PDB file of C-alpha atoms and ligand atoms in Angstrom:
ATOM      1  CA  MET K 340     -94.602 224.815  -0.468  1.00 51.00           C
ATOM      2  CA  GLU K 341     -94.473 223.177  -4.094  1.00 88.00           C
ATOM      3  CA  ARG K 342     -98.203 222.909  -5.513  1.00 97.00           C
ATOM      4  CA  PHE K 343     -97.420 220.585  -7.797  1.00 97.00           C
ATOM      5  CA  HIS K 344     -95.416 217.254  -7.354  1.00 97.00           C
ATOM      6  CA  ILE K 345     -94.243 214.056  -9.211  1.00 98.00           C
ATOM      7  CA  LEU K 346     -93.914 210.857  -7.614  1.00 96.00           C
ATOM      8  CA  VAL K 347     -94.014 206.843  -8.215  1.00 98.00           C
ATOM      9  CA  GLY K 348     -95.858 204.533  -6.159  1.00 98.00           C
ATOM     10  CA  ASP K 349     -99.729 203.106  -6.219  1.00 98.00           C
ATOM     11  CA  ILE K 350    -102.171 205.518  -5.685  1.00 98.00           C
ATOM     12  CA  THR K 351    -104.312 203.599  -3.915  1.00 98.00           C
ATOM     13  CA  HIS K 352    -102.220 204.363  -1.190  1.00 98.00           C
ATOM     14  CA  SER K 353    -102.258 207.913  -1.785  1.00 98.00           C
ATOM     15  CA  ASP K 354    -103.014 210.270   1.458  1.00 96.00           C
ATOM     16  CA  ALA K 355    -104.378 213.280  -1.096  1.00 98.00           C
ATOM     17  CA  GLU K 356    -107.615 214.021   0.336  1.00 98.00           C
ATOM     18  CA  ALA K 357    -108.859 212.755  -3.169  1.00 99.00           C
ATOM     19  CA  VAL K 358    -107.648 210.472  -6.152  1.00 99.00           C
ATOM     20  CA  VAL K 359    -108.040 210.599  -9.416  1.00 99.00           C
ATOM     21  CA  ASN K 360    -109.441 206.578 -11.367  1.00 99.00           C
ATOM     22  CA  ALA K 361    -108.543 206.038 -15.026  1.00 98.00           C
ATOM     23  CA  ALA K 362    -111.927 204.966 -15.686  1.00 98.00           C
ATOM     24  CA  ASN K 363    -114.280 204.513 -18.426  1.00 98.00           C
ATOM     25  CA  THR K 364    -117.579 205.356 -19.400  1.00 98.00           C
ATOM     26  CA  SER K 365    -119.653 203.038 -16.833  1.00 98.00           C
ATOM     27  CA  LEU K 366    -118.120 204.451 -14.219  1.00 98.00           C
ATOM     28  CA  LEU K 367    -118.321 200.400 -13.573  1.00 98.00           C
ATOM     29  CA  GLY K 368    -114.342 199.271 -12.949  1.00 95.00           C
ATOM     30  CA  GLY K 369    -111.792 197.923 -14.936  1.00 96.00           C
ATOM     31  CA  SER K 370    -108.191 196.658 -14.614  1.00 97.00           C
ATOM     32  CA  GLY K 371    -105.002 199.024 -14.123  1.00 98.00           C
ATOM     33  CA  VAL K 372    -105.907 201.039 -11.934  1.00 98.00           C
ATOM     34  CA  ASP K 373    -109.383 201.761 -11.909  1.00 98.00           C
ATOM     35  CA  GLY K 374    -108.968 197.756 -10.723  1.00 98.00           C
ATOM     36  CA  ALA K 375    -106.608 198.587  -7.870  1.00 98.00           C
ATOM     37  CA  ILE K 376    -109.062 201.204  -6.555  1.00 98.00           C
ATOM     38  CA  HIS K 377    -112.193 199.352  -6.471  1.00 98.00           C
ATOM     39  CA  ARG K 378    -110.846 196.758  -4.743  1.00 98.00           C
ATOM     40  CA  ALA K 379    -108.670 199.037  -2.174  1.00 98.00           C
ATOM     41  CA  ALA K 380    -112.335 201.184  -1.664  1.00 98.00           C
ATOM     42  CA  GLY K 381    -114.080 197.956  -1.504  1.00 98.00           C
ATOM     43  CA  PRO K 382    -117.639 196.490  -2.856  1.00 98.00           C
ATOM     44  CA  GLN K 383    -119.469 200.207  -2.068  1.00 98.00           C
ATOM     45  CA  LEU K 384    -117.383 201.700  -4.245  1.00 98.00           C
ATOM     46  CA  LEU K 385    -119.201 200.116  -7.434  1.00 98.00           C
ATOM     47  CA  GLU K 386    -122.389 200.712  -5.856  1.00 98.00           C
ATOM     48  CA  ALA K 387    -121.609 204.396  -5.454  1.00 98.00           C
ATOM     49  CA  CYS K 388    -120.499 204.057  -9.364  1.00 98.00           C
ATOM     50  CA  ARG K 389    -123.999 202.143 -10.766  1.00 98.00           C
ATOM     51  CA  ARG K 390    -125.957 205.186  -9.231  1.00 98.00           C
ATOM     52  CA  LEU K 391    -123.985 208.077 -11.219  1.00 98.00           C
ATOM     53  CA  ASN K 392    -125.121 206.333 -14.966  1.00 98.00           C
ATOM     54  CA  GLY K 393    -121.409 206.112 -16.896  1.00 98.00           C
ATOM     55  CA  CYS K 394    -119.525 209.431 -17.798  1.00 98.00           C
ATOM     56  CA  GLU K 395    -118.421 210.996 -20.888  1.00 98.00           C
ATOM     57  CA  THR K 396    -114.644 210.629 -22.048  1.00 98.00           C
ATOM     58  CA  GLY K 397    -112.946 213.665 -20.933  1.00 98.00           C
ATOM     59  CA  GLN K 398    -115.598 214.555 -18.131  1.00 98.00           C
ATOM     60  CA  ALA K 399    -115.637 213.802 -14.023  1.00 99.00           C
ATOM     61  CA  LYS K 400    -117.688 212.094 -12.054  1.00 99.00           C
ATOM     62  CA  ILE K 401    -116.999 212.532  -8.221  1.00 98.00           C
ATOM     63  CA  THR K 402    -117.861 209.387  -5.487  1.00 98.00           C
ATOM     64  CA  PRO K 403    -116.728 208.962  -1.950  1.00 98.00           C
ATOM     65  CA  GLY K 404    -113.295 207.236  -0.966  1.00 98.00           C
ATOM     66  CA  PHE K 405    -115.241 204.477   1.074  1.00 98.00           C
ATOM     67  CA  ARG K 406    -111.643 201.865   2.142  1.00 98.00           C
ATOM     68  CA  LEU K 407    -109.754 204.056   0.678  1.00 98.00           C
ATOM     69  CA  LYS K 408    -107.495 207.064   3.033  1.00 98.00           C
ATOM     70  CA  ALA K 409    -109.069 209.592   0.331  1.00 98.00           C
ATOM     71  CA  ARG K 410    -111.863 210.578   1.455  1.00 98.00           C
ATOM     72  CA  TYR K 411    -112.765 211.729  -2.738  1.00 99.00           C
ATOM     73  CA  VAL K 412    -112.769 209.892  -5.287  1.00 99.00           C
ATOM     74  CA  ILE K 413    -112.885 211.159  -8.947  1.00 99.00           C
ATOM     75  CA  HIS K 414    -113.721 208.980 -11.683  1.00 99.00           C
ATOM     76  CA  THR K 415    -112.817 210.221 -15.531  1.00 99.00           C
ATOM     77  CA  PRO K 416    -112.794 208.724 -18.610  1.00 98.00           C
ATOM     78  CA  GLY K 417    -109.395 208.763 -20.638  1.00 98.00           C
ATOM     79  CA  PRO K 418    -108.997 208.628 -24.382  1.00 99.00           C
ATOM     80  CA  ILE K 419    -108.524 205.689 -26.116  1.00 98.00           C
ATOM     81  CA  TRP K 420    -105.107 206.242 -28.390  1.00 98.00           C
ATOM     82  CA  GLN K 421    -106.138 205.960 -32.206  1.00 98.00           C
ATOM     83  CA  GLY K 422    -103.025 208.006 -33.936  1.00 98.00           C
ATOM     84  CA  GLY K 423    -103.845 211.378 -32.169  1.00 97.00           C
ATOM     85  CA  GLY K 424    -105.872 212.505 -35.315  1.00 97.00           C
ATOM     86  CA  LEU K 425    -109.190 211.905 -33.285  1.00 98.00           C
ATOM     87  CA  GLY K 426    -109.320 214.752 -30.743  1.00 98.00           C
ATOM     88  CA  GLU K 427    -107.639 212.866 -27.703  1.00 98.00           C
ATOM     89  CA  PRO K 428    -104.917 215.414 -26.753  1.00 98.00           C
ATOM     90  CA  ALA K 429    -108.111 218.306 -26.152  1.00 98.00           C
ATOM     91  CA  LEU K 430    -110.440 214.945 -24.506  1.00 99.00           C
ATOM     92  CA  LEU K 431    -106.728 214.105 -22.563  1.00 99.00           C
ATOM     93  CA  ALA K 432    -106.779 217.849 -21.135  1.00 98.00           C
ATOM     94  CA  SER K 433    -110.585 217.639 -20.607  1.00 99.00           C
ATOM     95  CA  CYS K 434    -109.808 214.898 -18.459  1.00 99.00           C
ATOM     96  CA  TYR K 435    -107.316 216.767 -15.904  1.00 99.00           C
ATOM     97  CA  ARG K 436    -109.308 220.347 -16.342  1.00 98.00           C
ATOM     98  CA  SER K 437    -112.787 218.673 -15.781  1.00 99.00           C
ATOM     99  CA  CYS K 438    -111.121 216.466 -12.244  1.00 99.00           C
ATOM    100  CA  LEU K 439    -109.311 220.204 -10.950  1.00 99.00           C
ATOM    101  CA  GLU K 440    -112.515 221.408 -11.748  1.00 98.00           C
ATOM    102  CA  LEU K 441    -114.312 219.440  -9.183  1.00 98.00           C
ATOM    103  CA  ALA K 442    -111.773 218.846  -6.498  1.00 98.00           C
ATOM    104  CA  ALA K 443    -112.090 222.670  -6.394  1.00 98.00           C
ATOM    105  CA  ALA K 444    -116.008 222.909  -6.472  1.00 98.00           C
ATOM    106  CA  TYR K 445    -115.721 220.411  -3.203  1.00 98.00           C
ATOM    107  CA  GLY K 446    -113.435 222.677  -1.285  1.00 98.00           C
ATOM    108  CA  ILE K 447    -110.533 219.598  -2.060  1.00 98.00           C
ATOM    109  CA  GLN K 448    -107.253 220.277  -0.865  1.00 98.00           C
ATOM    110  CA  SER K 449    -105.576 218.012  -2.387  1.00 98.00           C
ATOM    111  CA  VAL K 450    -105.624 215.606  -5.608  1.00 98.00           C
ATOM    112  CA  ASP K 451    -103.508 212.751  -7.192  1.00 99.00           C
ATOM    113  CA  PHE K 452    -103.815 212.130 -10.467  1.00 99.00           C
ATOM    114  CA  PRO K 453    -102.527 208.503 -12.308  1.00 99.00           C
ATOM    115  CA  SER K 454    -101.284 208.966 -15.456  1.00 98.00           C
ATOM    116  CA  ILE K 455    -105.212 208.745 -17.183  1.00 99.00           C
ATOM    117  CA  SER K 456    -104.511 206.422 -20.785  1.00 98.00           C
ATOM    118  CA  THR K 457    -101.583 205.389 -20.819  1.00 98.00           C
ATOM    119  CA  GLY K 458    -101.859 201.646 -20.042  1.00 98.00           C
ATOM    120  CA  ILE K 459    -105.096 200.147 -21.416  1.00 98.00           C
ATOM    121  CA  TYR K 460    -105.823 202.835 -23.699  1.00 98.00           C
ATOM    122  CA  ALA K 461    -102.373 203.146 -25.222  1.00 98.00           C
ATOM    123  CA  TYR K 462    -101.935 207.142 -25.254  1.00 98.00           C
ATOM    124  CA  PRO K 463     -97.855 207.622 -26.363  1.00 98.00           C
ATOM    125  CA  LEU K 464     -96.666 208.798 -22.130  1.00 98.00           C
ATOM    126  CA  PRO K 465     -94.272 211.520 -23.952  1.00 97.00           C
ATOM    127  CA  GLN K 466     -97.472 213.334 -25.054  1.00 98.00           C
ATOM    128  CA  ALA K 467     -99.729 212.427 -22.629  1.00 98.00           C
ATOM    129  CA  ALA K 468     -97.150 214.353 -20.697  1.00 98.00           C
ATOM    130  CA  THR K 469     -96.758 217.190 -22.623  1.00 97.00           C
ATOM    131  CA  VAL K 470    -100.993 217.381 -22.186  1.00 98.00           C
ATOM    132  CA  ALA K 471    -101.620 216.072 -18.448  1.00 98.00           C
ATOM    133  CA  LEU K 472     -98.509 219.194 -17.732  1.00 97.00           C
ATOM    134  CA  ARG K 473     -99.610 222.073 -19.831  1.00 96.00           C
ATOM    135  CA  ALA K 474    -103.547 221.248 -18.550  1.00 98.00           C
ATOM    136  CA  ILE K 475    -102.710 221.291 -14.382  1.00 98.00           C
ATOM    137  CA  MET K 476    -100.439 224.047 -14.435  1.00 96.00           C
ATOM    138  CA  SER K 477    -102.524 226.279 -16.578  1.00 96.00           C
ATOM    139  CA  PHE K 478    -105.188 225.481 -13.700  1.00 98.00           C
ATOM    140  CA  LEU K 479    -103.348 225.938 -11.062  1.00 97.00           C
ATOM    141  CA  ALA K 480    -101.767 228.938 -12.141  1.00 96.00           C
ATOM    142  CA  GLN K 481    -105.189 230.263 -12.001  1.00 97.00           C
ATOM    143  CA  HIS K 482    -107.695 228.730  -9.364  1.00 98.00           C
ATOM    144  CA  ASP K 483    -106.384 228.646  -5.980  1.00 98.00           C
ATOM    145  CA  LEU K 484    -107.581 225.122  -4.719  1.00 98.00           C
ATOM    146  CA  PRO K 485    -106.479 222.373  -5.512  1.00 98.00           C
ATOM    147  CA  ARG K 486    -103.708 223.696  -3.019  1.00 98.00           C
ATOM    148  CA  ARG K 487    -101.601 220.512  -4.320  1.00 98.00           C
ATOM    149  CA  VAL K 488    -102.011 218.155  -6.942  1.00 98.00           C
ATOM    150  CA  GLY K 489     -99.587 214.905  -7.657  1.00 98.00           C
ATOM    151  CA  MET K 490     -98.730 212.605 -10.419  1.00 98.00           C
ATOM    152  CA  VAL K 491     -98.680 209.445  -8.407  1.00 98.00           C
ATOM    153  CA  CYS K 492     -96.793 207.513 -11.883  1.00 98.00           C
ATOM    154  CA  HIS K 493     -96.873 203.286 -11.064  1.00 98.00           C
ATOM    155  CA  THR K 494     -93.567 203.296 -12.501  1.00 98.00           C
ATOM    156  CA  GLU K 495     -89.976 205.133 -12.394  1.00 98.00           C
ATOM    157  CA  ALA K 496     -89.504 205.377 -15.952  1.00 98.00           C
ATOM    158  CA  ALA K 497     -92.617 207.087 -16.501  1.00 98.00           C
ATOM    159  CA  ALA K 498     -91.701 208.910 -13.245  1.00 98.00           C
ATOM    160  CA  ALA K 499     -88.992 210.111 -15.444  1.00 98.00           C
ATOM    161  CA  ILE K 500     -90.714 211.144 -18.660  1.00 98.00           C
ATOM    162  CA  TYR K 501     -93.575 213.250 -16.319  1.00 98.00           C
ATOM    163  CA  ARG K 502     -90.067 214.818 -14.842  1.00 97.00           C
ATOM    164  CA  GLN K 503     -88.185 215.847 -18.238  1.00 96.00           C
ATOM    165  CA  THR K 504     -90.995 216.805 -19.977  1.00 96.00           C
ATOM    166  CA  PHE K 505     -92.097 219.381 -16.923  1.00 95.00           C
ATOM    167  CA  ASN K 506     -88.494 220.450 -15.895  1.00 93.00           C
ATOM    168  CA  LEU K 507     -88.256 221.319 -20.303  1.00 90.00           C
ATOM    169  CA  TRP K 508     -91.633 223.374 -20.205  1.00 81.00           C
ATOM    170  CA  TYR K 509     -91.770 224.306 -16.192  1.00 74.00           C
ATOM    171  CA  ALA K 510     -89.194 224.711 -14.212  1.00 66.00           C
ATOM    172  CA  GLU K 511     -88.189 228.674 -14.442  1.00 60.00           C
ATOM    173  CA  GLU K 512     -91.311 229.284 -14.303  1.00 61.00           C
ATOM    174  CA  LYS K 513     -92.461 226.846 -10.831  1.00 54.00           C
ATOM    175  CA  SER K 514     -90.132 228.638  -9.302  1.00 54.00           C
ATOM    176  CA  ASP K 515     -91.656 232.038 -10.492  1.00 55.00           C
ATOM    177  CA  ARG K 516     -94.902 231.145  -9.562  1.00 52.00           C
ATOM    178  CA  LEU K 517     -95.823 228.316  -7.455  1.00 51.00           C
TER     179      LEU K 517
HETATM  180  N1  AR6 D  53    -101.173 203.673  -8.856  1.00 56.81           N
HETATM  181  C1  AR6 D  53    -101.073 204.757 -10.305  1.00 56.81           C
HETATM  182  N2  AR6 D  53    -100.382 204.041 -11.046  1.00 56.81           N
HETATM  183  C2  AR6 D  53    -101.200 202.907 -11.245  1.00 56.81           C
HETATM  184  C3  AR6 D  53    -101.467 202.243 -10.994  1.00 56.81           C
HETATM  185  C4  AR6 D  53    -101.841 202.103  -9.020  1.00 56.81           C
HETATM  186  N3  AR6 D  53    -101.971 201.066  -8.543  1.00 56.81           N
HETATM  187  N4  AR6 D  53    -101.988 200.955 -11.532  1.00 56.81           N
HETATM  188  C5  AR6 D  53    -102.244 201.195 -12.946  1.00 56.81           C
HETATM  189  N5  AR6 D  53    -101.046 202.330 -13.063  1.00 56.81           N
HETATM  190  P1  AR6 D  53    -104.286 202.409 -16.768  1.00 56.81           P
HETATM  191  P2  AR6 D  53    -105.746 203.814 -18.736  1.00 56.81           P
HETATM  192  C6  AR6 D  53    -100.913 203.126 -13.928  1.00 56.81           C
HETATM  193  O1  AR6 D  53    -104.361 201.054 -17.733  1.00 56.81           O
HETATM  194  O2  AR6 D  53    -104.979 203.842 -19.836  1.00 56.81           O
HETATM  195  C7  AR6 D  53    -109.209 200.343 -16.997  1.00 56.81           C
HETATM  196  O3  AR6 D  53    -109.516 198.686 -17.454  1.00 56.81           O
HETATM  197  C8  AR6 D  53    -100.151 202.534 -15.446  1.00 56.81           C
HETATM  198  O4  AR6 D  53     -99.288 201.997 -15.312  1.00 56.81           O
HETATM  199  O5  AR6 D  53    -105.294 201.643 -15.225  1.00 56.81           O
HETATM  200  O6  AR6 D  53    -106.779 205.128 -18.609  1.00 56.81           O
HETATM  201  C9  AR6 D  53    -110.422 201.268 -17.027  1.00 56.81           C
HETATM  202  O7  AR6 D  53    -111.640 200.638 -16.198  1.00 56.81           O
HETATM  203  C10 AR6 D  53    -101.102 203.476 -16.399  1.00 56.81           C
HETATM  204  O8  AR6 D  53     -99.500 204.746 -16.885  1.00 56.81           O
HETATM  205  O9  AR6 D  53    -105.588 202.998 -17.692  1.00 56.81           O
HETATM  206  C11 AR6 D  53    -110.764 201.452 -18.629  1.00 56.81           C
HETATM  207  O10 AR6 D  53    -111.119 200.080 -19.232  1.00 56.81           O
HETATM  208  C12 AR6 D  53    -102.098 204.536 -15.721  1.00 56.81           C
HETATM  209  O11 AR6 D  53    -101.758 203.985 -14.650  1.00 56.81           O
HETATM  210  C13 AR6 D  53    -109.436 201.828 -18.697  1.00 56.81           C
HETATM  211  O12 AR6 D  53    -108.288 200.163 -17.965  1.00 56.81           O
HETATM  212  C14 AR6 D  53    -103.269 204.613 -16.054  1.00 56.81           C
HETATM  213  O13 AR6 D  53    -103.714 202.396 -17.109  1.00 56.81           O
HETATM  214  C15 AR6 D  53    -108.329 202.907 -18.732  1.00 56.81           C
HETATM  215  O14 AR6 D  53    -106.948 202.223 -19.132  1.00 56.81           O
END
């Protein structure tokens, strides 16, 4: 079974054990995927987030999923794109790594990610895809958990960029190692 997959859809419908939320540092909700996750999970999610006292960019915190199918939501504030020279790639990689570390620590078997920072935070999609895939694939190569990781793109166009990037960097390794 392949451990990594790219799909198109709405992450609030995910049947992974944990879904990642592209949050902001307040963790008190917003628009985009954050708004969709809060709407679908219900008001208890905001109550749980209030108790977390925010989260730094590139870090991650976990709550229950409440009304979501997913048992957990892992919240991570991505970097706001400011041209790429202010540490955005390292911060974005840290988001993916921090979420996966938290998932592994909780014994979580499957995690679905949205494309962090590529909406309101304006991180260019091809660059973000390269950072995301490198971070995910290097984590999977070194850890047994989570067993499965999904990248849930909201549009077919975004998924095409992720697939293209994946094929460029990982197609050969994938067949060897995963
Ligand atoms: N399922 C999957 N992907 C989605 C969904 C969905 N339901 N909705 C949007 N996307 P964004 P950011 C995609 O803007 O750039 C919030 O206000 C979307 O197409 O949600 O990290 C937070 O509170 C895009 O590719 O997150 C922060 O203030 C990707 O999810 C800020 O936005 C991320 O877009 C975070 O901005």
